[in-house]
């Protein structure tokens, strides 16, 4: 099986609450969504957030990197061995969001072609996954309220944002 085509689109969604760190405030997401298409018709999906402040990539950069550098490098390489991942990572320096987006889509295709859920394809045994929730930067009272609310909703692992200038929120 080989990758023969791709589609790029944008997904947009408002956040329930703003996500605040010491370097940015996000009220909505606008992410790149990739569909990789294999020669047998199997589709794999990946997503990349444009986080200029962290990776230096915006939507245009991610799209251009996938179109002009990554896809030409992986197109027609046989899936099922490490060659395609080596080509992916050698195709461009940095651009970690674009590469992660393609990486996700490749693993999606591989797990589908093996008729396994991704966790099982990767060797995992557990059918459930404990994840975290990030508590946005804010005043102490709000952050405590948000942490208690998240815990009551079942999140046992909390990542709490902190910063030097509380007024930046």
mmCIF file of C-alpha atoms in Angstrom:
data_model
loop_
_atom_site.group_PDB
_atom_site.id
_atom_site.type_symbol
_atom_site.label_atom_id
_atom_site.label_comp_id
_atom_site.label_asym_id
_atom_site.label_seq_id
_atom_site.Cartn_x
_atom_site.Cartn_y
_atom_site.Cartn_z
ATOM 1 C CA UNK A 1 0.000 0.000 0.000
ATOM 2 C CA UNK A 2 1.240 3.506 -0.869
ATOM 3 C CA UNK A 3 0.094 7.083 -0.266
ATOM 4 C CA UNK A 4 -1.216 8.533 -3.520
ATOM 5 C CA UNK A 5 -3.165 11.692 -2.637
ATOM 6 C CA UNK A 6 -4.142 14.073 0.134
ATOM 7 C CA UNK A 7 -6.683 16.744 1.059
ATOM 8 C CA UNK A 8 -6.245 19.678 3.402
ATOM 9 C CA UNK A 9 -9.031 21.527 5.158
ATOM 10 C CA UNK A 10 -9.519 23.802 8.153
ATOM 11 C CA UNK A 11 -11.590 23.025 11.208
ATOM 12 C CA UNK A 12 -12.800 25.822 13.451
ATOM 13 C CA UNK A 13 -14.309 25.625 16.902
ATOM 14 C CA UNK A 14 -14.978 28.034 19.746
ATOM 15 C CA UNK A 15 -13.572 26.955 23.108
ATOM 16 C CA UNK A 16 -15.888 26.619 26.104
ATOM 17 C CA UNK A 17 -13.403 28.718 28.074
ATOM 18 C CA UNK A 18 -10.395 30.734 26.869
ATOM 19 C CA UNK A 19 -7.069 28.897 27.078
ATOM 20 C CA UNK A 20 -4.561 31.239 28.693
ATOM 21 C CA UNK A 21 -0.806 30.875 29.168
ATOM 22 C CA UNK A 22 1.862 33.427 29.940
ATOM 23 C CA UNK A 23 2.456 33.915 26.184
ATOM 24 C CA UNK A 24 -1.008 33.794 24.619
ATOM 25 C CA UNK A 25 -4.775 33.685 24.986
ATOM 26 C CA UNK A 26 -6.866 31.445 22.720
ATOM 27 C CA UNK A 27 -10.656 31.710 22.473
ATOM 28 C CA UNK A 28 -11.179 29.539 19.378
ATOM 29 C CA UNK A 29 -9.204 26.991 17.435
ATOM 30 C CA UNK A 30 -8.567 26.946 13.732
ATOM 31 C CA UNK A 31 -6.576 23.817 12.905
ATOM 32 C CA UNK A 32 -5.321 22.175 9.739
ATOM 33 C CA UNK A 33 -6.987 18.830 9.055
ATOM 34 C CA UNK A 34 -5.228 16.403 6.707
ATOM 35 C CA UNK A 35 -6.668 13.417 4.896
ATOM 36 C CA UNK A 36 -4.039 11.098 3.423
ATOM 37 C CA UNK A 37 -5.328 8.687 0.797
ATOM 38 C CA UNK A 38 -3.744 5.320 0.063
ATOM 39 C CA UNK A 39 -3.859 3.525 -3.285
ATOM 40 C CA UNK A 40 -6.459 1.081 -1.909
ATOM 41 C CA UNK A 41 -8.752 3.961 -0.850
ATOM 42 C CA UNK A 42 -7.953 3.840 2.866
ATOM 43 C CA UNK A 43 -7.990 7.315 4.399
ATOM 44 C CA UNK A 44 -5.989 8.466 7.379
ATOM 45 C CA UNK A 45 -6.569 11.646 9.330
ATOM 46 C CA UNK A 46 -4.221 14.026 11.103
ATOM 47 C CA UNK A 47 -4.581 17.466 12.623
ATOM 48 C CA UNK A 48 -2.208 20.330 13.346
ATOM 49 C CA UNK A 49 -2.731 23.461 15.405
ATOM 50 C CA UNK A 50 -1.026 26.585 14.080
ATOM 51 C CA UNK A 51 0.897 27.774 17.126
ATOM 52 C CA UNK A 52 3.229 30.475 15.862
ATOM 53 C CA UNK A 53 4.310 31.365 19.413
ATOM 54 C CA UNK A 54 5.477 27.793 20.038
ATOM 55 C CA UNK A 55 6.440 26.129 16.724
ATOM 56 C CA UNK A 56 6.619 29.151 14.419
ATOM 57 C CA UNK A 57 3.972 27.611 12.154
ATOM 58 C CA UNK A 58 0.766 29.253 10.984
ATOM 59 C CA UNK A 59 -1.945 27.677 8.799
ATOM 60 C CA UNK A 60 -0.249 28.803 5.596
ATOM 61 C CA UNK A 61 3.118 27.393 6.695
ATOM 62 C CA UNK A 62 1.635 24.023 7.689
ATOM 63 C CA UNK A 63 -0.327 23.707 4.431
ATOM 64 C CA UNK A 64 2.632 24.762 2.290
ATOM 65 C CA UNK A 65 5.018 22.402 4.093
ATOM 66 C CA UNK A 66 2.703 19.432 3.599
ATOM 67 C CA UNK A 67 1.964 20.289 -0.053
ATOM 68 C CA UNK A 68 5.455 21.230 -1.202
ATOM 69 C CA UNK A 69 7.846 19.265 0.993
ATOM 70 C CA UNK A 70 6.275 16.377 2.904
ATOM 71 C CA UNK A 71 3.776 14.901 0.443
ATOM 72 C CA UNK A 72 6.265 14.774 -2.451
ATOM 73 C CA UNK A 73 8.743 13.049 -0.115
ATOM 74 C CA UNK A 74 6.335 10.306 1.064
ATOM 75 C CA UNK A 75 4.214 9.802 -2.045
ATOM 76 C CA UNK A 76 4.561 6.307 -3.491
ATOM 77 C CA UNK A 77 6.690 4.939 -0.622
ATOM 78 C CA UNK A 78 5.445 1.549 0.508
ATOM 79 C CA UNK A 79 3.723 1.625 3.889
ATOM 80 C CA UNK A 80 4.630 -0.928 6.505
ATOM 81 C CA UNK A 81 8.277 -0.199 7.187
ATOM 82 C CA UNK A 82 10.204 2.740 8.572
ATOM 83 C CA UNK A 83 11.117 4.212 5.151
ATOM 84 C CA UNK A 84 8.044 6.420 4.987
ATOM 85 C CA UNK A 85 8.670 7.859 8.466
ATOM 86 C CA UNK A 86 12.324 8.448 7.660
ATOM 87 C CA UNK A 87 11.279 10.276 4.463
ATOM 88 C CA UNK A 88 8.718 12.304 6.427
ATOM 89 C CA UNK A 89 11.244 13.528 8.986
ATOM 90 C CA UNK A 90 13.997 14.111 6.425
ATOM 91 C CA UNK A 91 11.699 16.119 4.142
ATOM 92 C CA UNK A 92 12.023 19.365 6.097
ATOM 93 C CA UNK A 93 13.828 20.700 9.172
ATOM 94 C CA UNK A 94 11.676 21.862 12.077
ATOM 95 C CA UNK A 95 8.011 22.302 11.013
ATOM 96 C CA UNK A 96 7.002 19.958 13.814
ATOM 97 C CA UNK A 97 3.254 20.623 13.579
ATOM 98 C CA UNK A 98 3.159 19.771 9.871
ATOM 99 C CA UNK A 99 5.218 16.617 10.439
ATOM 100 C CA UNK A 100 3.078 15.538 13.406
ATOM 101 C CA UNK A 101 -0.070 16.017 11.319
ATOM 102 C CA UNK A 102 1.249 13.667 8.613
ATOM 103 C CA UNK A 103 2.613 11.231 11.198
ATOM 104 C CA UNK A 104 -0.869 10.913 12.759
ATOM 105 C CA UNK A 105 -2.506 10.330 9.382
ATOM 106 C CA UNK A 106 0.053 7.640 8.477
ATOM 107 C CA UNK A 107 -0.530 5.783 11.740
ATOM 108 C CA UNK A 108 -4.281 6.073 11.203
ATOM 109 C CA UNK A 109 -3.948 4.353 7.807
ATOM 110 C CA UNK A 110 -1.593 1.692 9.166
ATOM 111 C CA UNK A 111 -3.904 0.794 12.060
ATOM 112 C CA UNK A 112 -6.942 0.714 9.761
ATOM 113 C CA UNK A 113 -5.160 -1.542 7.273
ATOM 114 C CA UNK A 114 -4.263 -3.893 10.150
ATOM 115 C CA UNK A 115 -7.932 -3.842 11.288
ATOM 116 C CA UNK A 116 -6.858 -2.723 14.753
ATOM 117 C CA UNK A 117 -7.561 0.331 16.852
ATOM 118 C CA UNK A 118 -4.489 2.554 17.022
ATOM 119 C CA UNK A 119 -3.666 1.752 20.654
ATOM 120 C CA UNK A 120 -3.608 -1.969 19.812
ATOM 121 C CA UNK A 121 -1.632 -1.425 16.599
ATOM 122 C CA UNK A 122 1.008 0.386 18.663
ATOM 123 C CA UNK A 123 1.139 -2.475 21.170
ATOM 124 C CA UNK A 124 -1.089 -1.011 23.868
ATOM 125 C CA UNK A 125 -3.364 -3.168 25.989
ATOM 126 C CA UNK A 126 -5.625 -0.722 27.840
ATOM 127 C CA UNK A 127 -8.835 0.335 26.112
ATOM 128 C CA UNK A 128 -9.082 3.496 28.180
ATOM 129 C CA UNK A 129 -6.583 6.269 28.568
ATOM 130 C CA UNK A 130 -6.099 8.669 31.429
ATOM 131 C CA UNK A 131 -5.459 12.142 30.131
ATOM 132 C CA UNK A 132 -4.886 15.537 31.653
ATOM 133 C CA UNK A 133 -6.653 18.854 31.511
ATOM 134 C CA UNK A 134 -4.782 22.132 31.487
ATOM 135 C CA UNK A 135 -5.937 24.804 33.896
ATOM 136 C CA UNK A 136 -5.476 28.173 32.218
ATOM 137 C CA UNK A 137 -3.519 30.990 33.756
ATOM 138 C CA UNK A 138 -5.685 33.352 35.775
ATOM 139 C CA UNK A 139 -6.233 34.641 39.278
ATOM 140 C CA UNK A 140 -5.875 32.116 42.096
ATOM 141 C CA UNK A 141 -9.604 31.931 42.843
ATOM 142 C CA UNK A 142 -10.560 31.232 39.230
ATOM 143 C CA UNK A 143 -7.792 28.676 38.777
ATOM 144 C CA UNK A 144 -8.832 26.856 41.971
ATOM 145 C CA UNK A 145 -12.480 26.845 40.835
ATOM 146 C CA UNK A 146 -11.467 25.509 37.409
ATOM 147 C CA UNK A 147 -9.291 22.788 38.984
ATOM 148 C CA UNK A 148 -12.077 21.638 41.318
ATOM 149 C CA UNK A 149 -14.556 21.614 38.417
ATOM 150 C CA UNK A 150 -12.175 19.594 36.213
ATOM 151 C CA UNK A 151 -11.548 17.082 38.995
ATOM 152 C CA UNK A 152 -15.302 16.687 39.578
ATOM 153 C CA UNK A 153 -15.666 15.960 35.845
ATOM 154 C CA UNK A 154 -13.244 13.032 36.174
ATOM 155 C CA UNK A 155 -9.875 14.582 35.340
ATOM 156 C CA UNK A 156 -7.388 13.235 37.875
ATOM 157 C CA UNK A 157 -4.325 14.718 36.175
ATOM 158 C CA UNK A 158 -4.223 18.507 36.015
ATOM 159 C CA UNK A 159 -1.580 20.688 34.399
ATOM 160 C CA UNK A 160 -1.684 24.152 35.908
ATOM 161 C CA UNK A 161 -0.356 27.123 33.938
ATOM 162 C CA UNK A 162 1.648 29.652 35.893
ATOM 163 C CA UNK A 163 3.294 32.913 34.918
ATOM 164 C CA UNK A 164 5.132 35.884 36.280
ATOM 165 C CA UNK A 165 2.651 38.588 35.249
ATOM 166 C CA UNK A 166 -0.913 37.845 36.342
ATOM 167 C CA UNK A 167 -2.041 41.132 34.702
ATOM 168 C CA UNK A 168 -1.267 39.631 31.251
ATOM 169 C CA UNK A 169 -4.489 37.622 31.485
#
